[in-house]
Amino acid sequence: MTAPTSAKIRVLIAKPGLDGHDRGAKVVARALRDGGCEVIYTGIRQTPEMIAEAALQEDVDVVGLSILSGAHLELFPRIVDEMKKRGLTDVLLFCGGIIPEEDTKALEGLGFAAIFRPGTNTQDIVKFVYEHVKK
Amino acid sequence: MDELVERFLAGDRRALARIISRVESESGEGRECLRQLYPHSGKAHIIGITGGAGAGKSTLTGALAAEYRRRGKTLGIVAVDPSSPFTHGAILGDRIRMQELTLDPGVYMRSMAGRGALGGLAPTIDDVVAVMDAFGFDYVIIETVGAGQDEVEIAGLALTTILVNNPGTGDDIQALKAGIIEIADILVVNKADHPGADVLVSQLQALLSLAPAGARRPPILKTTALKAEGLAELADAIGEHGAYLAQSGELERRRADDARQQVLSIARQILLERIRAATSEEELAELVLRVAARKLDPHSAAEQLAGNVLR
């Protein structure tokens, strides 16, 4: 529980790519809301440019990406790239969905601070965000 | 001058986003930015869009913005969604209805949480709108939280307030009641492709015909925002309302009224903060206890608190 006003952690939850299953993204958005964050949810089928631009306009502290299609190694580097182009280098990144263990290294190398796979307790995601964002 | 303010004045959108965050967190540095930027504001036409939850406010906002882009105008959009009264968190979902504007360099869109403010707005919205205005947009559109019958505060912020209605949401007695309908400069019947749209239009017309002679009658327009229908007419009506405000002298009057409200409201806030700072938790707890036990009335208790800073 946090104060009604004052600085709030702002999180963008985005779904890149073409898969249309956003139940997981919505569950995470809801958990962060209940954890006291202000969560911007942009819906499905976001391009890398749209995600980076929304992160800029909303001045978020955190970007969480949800993906189930398997295109993460294709799309995530482009998202990080678009964010860098816009000077968004101090934003906390995490991702979740269907992401094989062997891709962990590559995603960490891109700057993802955590990967949440199926079975994750949503409270762990909330805790992760509060531990990594100073406000 | 602050480096961020310099970048802002040079048109840097990241600086705009950052300054809005500073202002929204009610920090001293936010206030300093606002102090420097305020003289640059006052040029944009501020449009308020309000109406019930699900009336199509976000979709209408997106469609209206697209119409203005066709006309070569630039826009800032602020969309407010409610905060949880319990956890103070929020889901801000208005961008979903405005996807195609995301990559348009002539549009900047910001989601705000209501943070418990009344009137379907957010505590710092006046300042956020002033910052967007100072950035140099032609229009700033404010979309309120879904509002019911009594959320009239938007009219103190917008130059043109648009009330979005839908067919099939109540009989004409609803419209006869006092409150939100009185602040509308333009009435929109959205989802006009649904049955009952024409009935609603004639009910609203009948209602407006009861207004005192000589009063300005707000136009009633039909839109189907999802299909981008009726938006050119709406943009024209907003332009006509702006011209009416300027010619009638109403613009000056509204600006003065709004400034007065804002200054008094901030002064009230400052006094409250001073009183809180000058009052110990024990003193407050003791007073509250006496009021709860009916040994003291709330007015006398408040007088006593105010006495801590005022003589």
Short mmCIF file of C-alpha atoms in Angstrom, two decimals:
data_model
loop_
_atom_site.label_atom_id
_atom_site.label_comp_id
_atom_site.label_asym_id
_atom_site.label_seq_id
_atom_site.Cartn_x
_atom_site.Cartn_y
_atom_site.Cartn_z
CA MET A 1 0.00 0.00 0.00
CA THR A 2 1.38 3.38 -1.01
CA ALA A 3 0.16 6.95 -0.60
CA PRO A 4 -2.62 8.06 -2.97
CA THR A 5 -0.47 10.75 -4.57
CA SER A 6 3.31 11.28 -4.62
CA ALA A 7 5.61 9.50 -7.04
CA LYS A 8 4.17 6.28 -8.41
CA ILE A 9 5.94 3.54 -10.29
CA ARG A 10 4.73 3.65 -13.89
CA VAL A 11 4.85 0.40 -15.83
CA LEU A 12 4.16 -0.27 -19.52
CA ILE A 13 2.86 -3.77 -20.19
CA ALA A 14 3.09 -4.50 -23.91
CA LYS A 15 2.49 -7.43 -26.24
CA PRO A 16 4.73 -7.36 -29.29
CA GLY A 17 4.15 -9.47 -32.36
CA LEU A 18 1.19 -11.24 -33.80
CA ASP A 19 -0.07 -13.64 -31.13
CA GLY A 20 -3.37 -12.44 -29.74
CA HIS A 21 -3.42 -14.14 -26.37
CA ASP A 22 -3.17 -11.42 -23.75
CA ARG A 23 -4.56 -13.15 -20.68
CA GLY A 24 -1.08 -13.39 -19.12
CA ALA A 25 -0.34 -9.73 -19.83
CA LYS A 26 -3.65 -8.73 -18.24
CA VAL A 27 -3.04 -10.87 -15.14
CA VAL A 28 0.38 -9.24 -14.66
CA ALA A 29 -1.09 -5.76 -15.25
CA ARG A 30 -3.76 -6.45 -12.65
CA ALA A 31 -1.23 -7.77 -10.10
CA LEU A 32 0.90 -4.65 -10.51
CA ARG A 33 -2.17 -2.46 -10.18
CA ASP A 34 -3.05 -4.24 -6.96
CA GLY A 35 0.55 -3.71 -5.89
CA GLY A 36 0.04 0.06 -6.20
CA CYS A 37 1.65 0.70 -9.61
CA GLU A 38 0.17 2.77 -12.42
CA VAL A 39 0.09 0.36 -15.33
CA ILE A 40 -0.28 1.43 -18.93
CA TYR A 41 -1.65 -1.41 -21.03
CA THR A 42 -1.52 -0.92 -24.79
CA GLY A 43 -3.18 -4.09 -26.08
CA ILE A 44 -2.05 -6.72 -28.55
CA ARG A 45 -0.06 -6.57 -31.81
CA GLN A 46 2.34 -3.79 -30.92
CA THR A 47 5.30 -3.10 -33.19
CA PRO A 48 8.74 -2.40 -31.65
CA GLU A 49 8.40 1.27 -32.63
CA MET A 50 4.98 1.57 -30.97
CA ILE A 51 6.24 0.05 -27.72
CA ALA A 52 9.30 2.30 -27.56
CA GLU A 53 7.26 5.39 -28.43
CA ALA A 54 4.60 4.59 -25.80
CA ALA A 55 7.37 4.10 -23.21
CA LEU A 56 8.76 7.52 -24.11
CA GLN A 57 5.43 9.38 -24.08
CA GLU A 58 4.30 7.77 -20.83
CA ASP A 59 7.76 8.23 -19.21
CA VAL A 60 7.57 4.79 -17.62
CA ASP A 61 10.05 3.37 -15.13
CA VAL A 62 9.48 -0.21 -16.25
CA VAL A 63 8.61 -2.02 -19.50
CA GLY A 64 7.24 -5.57 -19.25
CA LEU A 65 6.89 -7.57 -22.48
CA SER A 66 4.63 -10.59 -22.84
CA ILE A 67 5.17 -13.00 -25.71
CA LEU A 68 3.90 -16.47 -26.56
CA SER A 69 4.68 -16.72 -30.25
CA GLY A 70 8.37 -17.66 -30.01
CA ALA A 71 9.48 -14.52 -31.85
CA HIS A 72 11.18 -12.97 -28.80
CA LEU A 73 14.74 -13.20 -30.18
CA GLU A 74 13.46 -11.56 -33.34
CA LEU A 75 11.40 -8.78 -31.72
CA PHE A 76 13.03 -7.97 -28.38
CA PRO A 77 16.36 -6.74 -29.85
CA ARG A 78 14.41 -4.42 -32.13
CA ILE A 79 12.42 -3.06 -29.16
CA VAL A 80 15.58 -2.45 -27.13
CA ASP A 81 17.09 -0.80 -30.19
CA GLU A 82 14.10 1.52 -30.68
CA MET A 83 14.22 2.42 -26.99
CA LYS A 84 17.95 3.24 -27.21
CA LYS A 85 17.29 5.43 -30.25
CA ARG A 86 14.93 7.45 -28.08
CA GLY A 87 17.37 7.71 -25.18
CA LEU A 88 15.42 5.28 -22.98
CA THR A 89 18.41 3.53 -21.46
CA ASP A 90 17.44 3.78 -17.80
CA VAL A 91 14.16 1.85 -18.04
CA LEU A 92 13.86 -1.47 -16.18
CA LEU A 93 13.06 -4.32 -18.59
CA PHE A 94 11.42 -7.63 -17.85
CA CYS A 95 9.62 -10.20 -19.95
CA GLY A 96 7.40 -13.21 -19.61
CA GLY A 97 5.62 -15.91 -21.56
CA ILE A 98 6.84 -18.94 -23.46
CA ILE A 99 10.59 -18.40 -23.45
CA PRO A 100 12.95 -21.41 -23.57
CA GLU A 101 15.69 -21.66 -20.92
CA GLU A 102 18.41 -21.62 -23.58
CA ASP A 103 17.40 -18.07 -24.58
CA THR A 104 18.00 -16.69 -21.08
CA LYS A 105 21.61 -15.60 -21.75
CA ALA A 106 20.69 -13.77 -24.93
CA LEU A 107 17.86 -11.88 -23.22
CA GLU A 108 20.03 -10.99 -20.22
CA GLY A 109 22.58 -9.66 -22.68
CA LEU A 110 19.90 -7.39 -24.13
CA GLY A 111 19.30 -5.92 -20.68
CA PHE A 112 16.31 -7.91 -19.42
CA ALA A 113 16.55 -8.01 -15.63
CA ALA A 114 14.09 -10.88 -15.24
CA ILE A 115 12.21 -13.51 -17.23
CA PHE A 116 8.93 -14.78 -15.75
CA ARG A 117 7.76 -18.10 -17.13
CA PRO A 118 4.44 -19.95 -16.73
CA GLY A 119 3.79 -20.84 -13.08
CA THR A 120 5.32 -17.62 -11.73
CA ASN A 121 3.62 -16.22 -8.65
CA THR A 122 2.42 -12.73 -9.62
CA GLN A 123 3.56 -11.44 -6.22
CA ASP A 124 7.13 -12.24 -7.27
CA ILE A 125 6.72 -9.88 -10.22
CA VAL A 126 5.39 -7.10 -7.98
CA LYS A 127 8.28 -7.66 -5.56
CA PHE A 128 10.78 -7.59 -8.41
CA VAL A 129 9.47 -4.23 -9.62
CA TYR A 130 9.55 -2.63 -6.17
CA GLU A 131 13.06 -3.94 -5.49
CA HIS A 132 14.45 -2.57 -8.74
CA VAL A 133 12.76 0.83 -9.01
CA LYS A 134 13.73 3.55 -6.58
CA LYS A 135 10.97 6.10 -6.04
CA MET B 1 17.59 27.77 -17.04
CA ASP B 2 17.06 24.08 -16.35
CA GLU B 3 18.61 21.93 -19.09
CA LEU B 4 15.37 19.93 -19.32
CA VAL B 5 13.36 23.12 -19.83
CA GLU B 6 15.74 24.17 -22.60
CA ARG B 7 15.25 20.84 -24.36
CA PHE B 8 11.49 21.19 -23.87
CA LEU B 9 11.45 24.62 -25.46
CA ALA B 10 13.48 23.19 -28.38
CA GLY B 11 10.67 20.67 -28.97
CA ASP B 12 12.17 17.53 -27.37
CA ARG B 13 9.32 15.11 -26.62
CA ARG B 14 11.31 13.16 -24.04
CA ALA B 15 11.81 16.40 -22.10
CA LEU B 16 8.05 16.98 -22.32
CA ALA B 17 7.38 13.50 -20.91
CA ARG B 18 9.92 13.98 -18.11
CA ILE B 19 8.58 17.38 -17.09
CA ILE B 20 5.05 16.00 -16.94
CA SER B 21 6.30 13.30 -14.53
CA ARG B 22 7.98 15.92 -12.36
CA VAL B 23 4.83 18.02 -12.28
CA GLU B 24 2.64 14.99 -11.61
CA SER B 25 4.74 13.93 -8.62
CA GLU B 26 4.16 17.41 -7.11
CA SER B 27 7.87 17.87 -6.56
CA GLY B 28 9.67 21.16 -6.06
CA GLU B 29 11.56 20.66 -9.33
CA GLY B 30 8.21 20.13 -11.09
CA ARG B 31 6.98 23.45 -9.73
CA GLU B 32 10.18 25.14 -10.88
CA CYS B 33 9.73 23.77 -14.43
CA LEU B 34 6.14 24.97 -14.44
CA ARG B 35 7.19 28.43 -13.27
CA GLN B 36 9.54 28.71 -16.25
CA LEU B 37 7.12 27.25 -18.78
CA TYR B 38 3.87 28.88 -17.71
CA PRO B 39 4.40 32.11 -19.72
CA HIS B 40 4.55 29.94 -22.88
CA SER B 41 1.09 28.46 -22.24
CA GLY B 42 -2.32 29.91 -23.06
CA LYS B 43 -2.22 29.43 -26.83
CA ALA B 44 -3.74 25.96 -27.27
CA HIS B 45 -7.46 25.37 -27.57
CA ILE B 46 -8.24 23.08 -24.62
CA ILE B 47 -11.01 20.56 -25.33
CA GLY B 48 -12.64 18.45 -22.61
CA ILE B 49 -14.35 15.17 -23.48
CA THR B 50 -16.57 13.71 -20.80
CA GLY B 51 -19.44 11.23 -20.48
CA GLY B 52 -20.31 7.88 -18.95
CA ALA B 53 -18.06 4.82 -18.83
CA GLY B 54 -18.26 3.04 -22.17
CA ALA B 55 -19.77 6.04 -23.98
CA GLY B 56 -16.89 5.96 -26.46
CA LYS B 57 -14.80 8.84 -25.10
CA SER B 58 -11.43 7.26 -25.95
CA THR B 59 -12.53 6.19 -29.41
CA LEU B 60 -14.02 9.64 -30.04
CA THR B 61 -10.84 11.31 -28.77
CA GLY B 62 -8.74 9.19 -31.14
CA ALA B 63 -11.05 9.87 -34.09
CA LEU B 64 -11.18 13.61 -33.37
CA ALA B 65 -7.39 13.71 -33.11
CA ALA B 66 -7.13 11.95 -36.49
CA GLU B 67 -9.48 14.58 -37.97
CA TYR B 68 -7.27 17.39 -36.65
CA ARG B 69 -4.19 15.65 -38.08
CA ARG B 70 -5.91 15.61 -41.49
CA ARG B 71 -6.23 19.38 -41.03
CA GLY B 72 -2.50 19.65 -40.27
CA LYS B 73 -2.95 20.50 -36.58
CA THR B 74 -0.85 19.14 -33.70
CA LEU B 75 -2.25 17.76 -30.47
CA GLY B 76 -1.53 16.77 -26.93
CA ILE B 77 -3.92 14.28 -25.36
CA VAL B 78 -4.32 13.59 -21.63
CA ALA B 79 -6.55 10.64 -20.77
CA VAL B 80 -7.51 9.98 -17.15
CA ASP B 81 -8.47 6.57 -15.80
CA PRO B 82 -9.43 5.87 -12.16
CA SER B 83 -7.06 4.84 -9.38
CA SER B 84 -7.98 2.07 -6.97
CA PRO B 85 -9.29 3.61 -3.74
CA PHE B 86 -7.62 0.76 -1.83
CA THR B 87 -4.19 0.09 -3.35
CA HIS B 88 -3.92 3.43 -5.26
CA GLY B 89 -2.73 1.50 -8.28
CA ALA B 90 -4.35 1.96 -11.69
CA ILE B 91 -4.74 0.38 -15.11
CA LEU B 92 -4.47 3.04 -17.78
CA GLY B 93 -5.97 1.61 -20.95
CA ASP B 94 -6.91 4.58 -23.10
CA ARG B 95 -3.99 4.11 -25.51
CA ILE B 96 -5.63 0.91 -26.76
CA ARG B 97 -8.25 2.99 -28.61
CA MET B 98 -5.72 5.39 -30.07
CA GLN B 99 -3.12 2.99 -31.53
CA GLU B 100 -2.74 4.62 -34.93
CA LEU B 101 -1.72 7.92 -33.29
CA THR B 102 1.21 6.38 -31.40
CA LEU B 103 3.84 6.93 -34.09
CA ASP B 104 2.46 10.25 -35.34
CA PRO B 105 5.05 12.95 -34.54
CA GLY B 106 2.25 15.54 -34.38
CA VAL B 107 0.55 13.83 -31.44
CA TYR B 108 1.67 13.32 -27.86
CA MET B 109 -0.54 11.18 -25.67
CA ARG B 110 -0.26 10.76 -21.93
CA SER B 111 -2.25 8.54 -19.57
CA MET B 112 -2.93 9.80 -16.05
CA ALA B 113 -4.33 8.07 -13.01
CA GLY B 114 -7.11 9.90 -11.16
CA ARG B 115 -5.37 9.47 -7.79
CA GLY B 116 -8.59 10.11 -5.94
CA ALA B 117 -9.35 13.53 -7.44
CA LEU B 118 -12.99 14.51 -7.85
CA GLY B 119 -14.66 15.36 -11.12
CA GLY B 120 -13.16 12.61 -13.27
CA LEU B 121 -9.83 14.42 -13.35
CA ALA B 122 -6.43 14.03 -11.65
CA PRO B 123 -4.93 16.19 -8.86
CA THR B 124 -2.27 17.80 -11.06
CA ILE B 125 -4.18 17.94 -14.33
CA ASP B 126 -4.23 21.75 -14.52
CA ASP B 127 -0.43 21.78 -14.40
CA VAL B 128 -0.05 18.90 -16.88
CA VAL B 129 -2.36 20.64 -19.35
CA ALA B 130 -0.42 23.90 -18.91
CA VAL B 131 2.82 22.03 -19.70
CA MET B 132 1.31 20.50 -22.86
CA ASP B 133 -0.08 23.89 -23.86
CA ALA B 134 3.37 25.45 -23.39
CA PHE B 135 4.90 22.80 -25.66
CA GLY B 136 3.05 24.48 -28.53
CA PHE B 137 0.32 22.04 -29.55
CA ASP B 138 -2.60 23.58 -31.43
CA TYR B 139 -5.07 21.55 -29.36
CA VAL B 140 -4.95 19.76 -26.02
CA ILE B 141 -7.69 17.19 -25.51
CA ILE B 142 -8.55 16.06 -21.98
CA GLU B 143 -10.49 12.84 -21.67
CA THR B 144 -12.05 12.41 -18.22
CA VAL B 145 -12.71 9.28 -16.21
CA GLY B 146 -16.17 7.90 -17.02
CA ALA B 147 -18.39 10.59 -15.50
CA GLY B 148 -21.98 10.37 -14.39
CA GLN B 149 -24.27 13.21 -13.44
CA ASP B 150 -22.24 15.56 -11.33
CA GLU B 151 -18.64 15.71 -12.57
CA VAL B 152 -18.55 19.31 -13.76
CA GLU B 153 -14.94 20.24 -12.93
CA ILE B 154 -13.78 19.65 -16.51
CA ALA B 155 -15.55 22.86 -17.56
CA GLY B 156 -13.13 24.84 -15.35
CA LEU B 157 -10.21 23.49 -17.32
CA ALA B 158 -11.41 23.14 -20.91
CA LEU B 159 -12.43 25.99 -23.19
CA THR B 160 -14.80 23.69 -25.04
CA THR B 161 -16.47 20.86 -23.12
CA ILE B 162 -18.01 18.01 -25.09
CA LEU B 163 -20.52 15.72 -23.37
CA VAL B 164 -20.74 12.28 -24.99
CA ASN B 165 -24.16 10.58 -24.79
CA ASN B 166 -25.35 7.23 -26.12
CA PRO B 167 -28.74 6.05 -27.29
CA GLY B 168 -30.58 3.73 -24.93
CA THR B 169 -29.16 5.00 -21.65
CA GLY B 170 -32.14 6.55 -19.93
CA ASP B 171 -35.30 8.51 -20.60
CA ASP B 172 -35.56 12.26 -21.06
CA ILE B 173 -35.91 12.89 -17.32
CA GLN B 174 -32.24 11.93 -16.98
CA ALA B 175 -31.35 14.75 -19.31
CA LEU B 176 -33.66 17.19 -17.50
CA LYS B 177 -31.73 16.87 -14.26
CA ALA B 178 -29.17 19.46 -13.22
CA GLY B 179 -25.45 18.81 -13.34
CA ILE B 180 -23.14 17.66 -16.06
CA ILE B 181 -25.43 18.49 -18.98
CA GLU B 182 -25.35 22.16 -18.01
CA ILE B 183 -21.61 22.45 -18.62
CA ALA B 184 -21.69 21.01 -22.14
CA ASP B 185 -20.68 23.42 -24.90
CA ILE B 186 -21.32 20.70 -27.47
CA LEU B 187 -23.51 17.61 -27.07
CA VAL B 188 -22.48 14.51 -28.97
CA VAL B 189 -24.68 11.49 -29.51
CA ASN B 190 -22.06 8.81 -30.15
CA LYS B 191 -22.76 5.28 -31.42
CA ALA B 192 -25.29 7.00 -33.67
CA ASP B 193 -25.63 3.81 -35.72
CA HIS B 194 -27.39 2.20 -32.74
CA PRO B 195 -31.18 2.23 -32.50
CA GLY B 196 -32.66 5.19 -30.65
CA ALA B 197 -30.07 7.78 -31.72
CA ASP B 198 -32.61 10.05 -33.39
CA VAL B 199 -34.96 9.77 -30.41
CA LEU B 200 -32.14 10.86 -28.11
CA VAL B 201 -31.28 13.78 -30.38
CA SER B 202 -34.88 15.02 -30.31
CA GLN B 203 -35.07 14.56 -26.54
CA LEU B 204 -31.92 16.63 -26.12
CA GLN B 205 -33.29 19.25 -28.52
CA ALA B 206 -36.53 19.46 -26.56
CA LEU B 207 -34.55 19.83 -23.36
CA LEU B 208 -32.37 22.61 -24.75
CA SER B 209 -35.44 24.47 -26.01
CA LEU B 210 -36.43 24.94 -22.33
CA ALA B 211 -33.27 27.00 -21.73
CA PRO B 212 -33.77 30.71 -20.97
CA ALA B 213 -34.10 32.95 -24.03
CA GLY B 214 -30.81 34.48 -25.14
CA ALA B 215 -28.68 31.69 -23.68
CA ARG B 216 -26.34 29.94 -26.10
CA ARG B 217 -27.75 26.58 -27.16
CA PRO B 218 -25.10 23.91 -27.50
CA PRO B 219 -25.21 22.14 -30.86
CA ILE B 220 -26.16 18.45 -30.88
CA LEU B 221 -24.07 16.30 -33.20
CA LYS B 222 -24.26 12.63 -34.15
CA THR B 223 -21.03 10.65 -34.38
CA THR B 224 -20.07 7.04 -34.94
CA ALA B 225 -16.49 7.32 -33.72
CA LEU B 226 -15.61 3.70 -34.48
CA LYS B 227 -16.37 4.33 -38.18
CA ALA B 228 -14.92 7.87 -38.08
CA GLU B 229 -18.29 9.39 -38.97
CA GLY B 230 -19.32 12.90 -37.92
CA LEU B 231 -15.84 14.02 -36.89
CA ALA B 232 -15.43 16.80 -39.46
CA GLU B 233 -18.71 18.31 -38.22
CA LEU B 234 -17.50 17.99 -34.61
CA ALA B 235 -14.18 19.69 -35.38
CA ASP B 236 -16.10 22.48 -37.16
CA ALA B 237 -18.42 22.89 -34.16
CA ILE B 238 -15.43 23.17 -31.82
CA GLY B 239 -13.97 25.85 -34.10
CA GLU B 240 -17.30 27.75 -34.07
CA HIS B 241 -17.45 27.52 -30.28
CA GLY B 242 -13.91 28.90 -30.04
CA ALA B 243 -14.91 31.83 -32.27
CA TYR B 244 -18.04 32.42 -30.18
CA LEU B 245 -15.94 32.50 -26.98
CA ALA B 246 -13.58 35.07 -28.46
CA GLN B 247 -16.28 37.33 -29.94
CA SER B 248 -18.63 37.29 -26.94
CA GLY B 249 -15.92 38.17 -24.43
CA GLU B 250 -16.65 34.85 -22.75
CA LEU B 251 -13.06 33.71 -23.36
CA GLU B 252 -11.57 36.44 -21.18
CA ARG B 253 -14.20 35.82 -18.53
CA ARG B 254 -13.59 32.06 -18.48
CA ARG B 255 -9.84 32.47 -18.32
CA ALA B 256 -10.17 34.84 -15.38
CA ASP B 257 -12.66 32.54 -13.61
CA ASP B 258 -10.45 29.51 -14.14
CA ALA B 259 -7.34 31.32 -12.91
CA ARG B 260 -9.25 32.48 -9.83
CA GLN B 261 -10.44 28.94 -9.04
CA GLN B 262 -6.98 27.53 -9.53
CA VAL B 263 -5.20 30.09 -7.37
CA LEU B 264 -7.71 29.70 -4.54
CA SER B 265 -7.56 25.92 -4.74
CA ILE B 266 -3.75 25.91 -4.52
CA ALA B 267 -3.86 28.42 -1.64
CA ARG B 268 -6.28 26.10 0.17
CA GLN B 269 -3.88 23.21 -0.38
CA ILE B 270 -0.91 25.21 0.93
CA LEU B 271 -2.84 26.21 4.06
CA LEU B 272 -3.86 22.63 4.69
CA GLU B 273 -0.25 21.46 4.38
CA ARG B 274 0.89 24.21 6.79
CA ILE B 275 -1.78 23.21 9.29
CA ARG B 276 -0.78 19.56 9.03
CA ALA B 277 2.87 20.49 9.57
CA ALA B 278 2.05 22.66 12.60
CA THR B 279 -0.16 20.05 14.23
CA SER B 280 1.24 17.11 16.18
CA GLU B 281 -0.23 13.65 15.59
CA GLU B 282 -1.25 13.62 19.29
CA GLU B 283 -3.13 16.89 19.05
CA LEU B 284 -4.96 15.73 15.93
CA ALA B 285 -5.76 12.33 17.43
CA GLU B 286 -7.13 13.91 20.58
CA LEU B 287 -9.32 16.38 18.67
CA VAL B 288 -10.63 13.65 16.39
CA LEU B 289 -11.48 11.50 19.39
CA ARG B 290 -13.48 14.30 21.01
CA VAL B 291 -15.39 14.90 17.77
CA ALA B 292 -16.10 11.17 17.36
CA ALA B 293 -17.37 11.08 20.97
CA ARG B 294 -19.60 14.09 20.21
CA LYS B 295 -17.90 16.19 22.89
CA LEU B 296 -16.75 18.72 20.30
CA ASP B 297 -18.27 19.70 16.95
CA PRO B 298 -16.12 19.37 13.79
CA HIS B 299 -16.23 23.10 13.02
CA SER B 300 -14.77 24.08 16.39
CA ALA B 301 -12.13 21.37 16.08
CA ALA B 302 -11.12 22.67 12.62
CA GLU B 303 -11.02 26.26 13.97
CA GLN B 304 -8.61 25.08 16.64
CA LEU B 305 -6.34 23.42 14.06
CA ALA B 306 -6.38 26.49 11.82
CA GLY B 307 -5.49 28.55 14.92
CA ASN B 308 -2.13 26.76 14.94
CA VAL B 309 -1.00 28.75 11.90
CA LEU B 310 -3.40 31.68 11.66
CA ARG B 311 -3.97 34.40 14.14
#
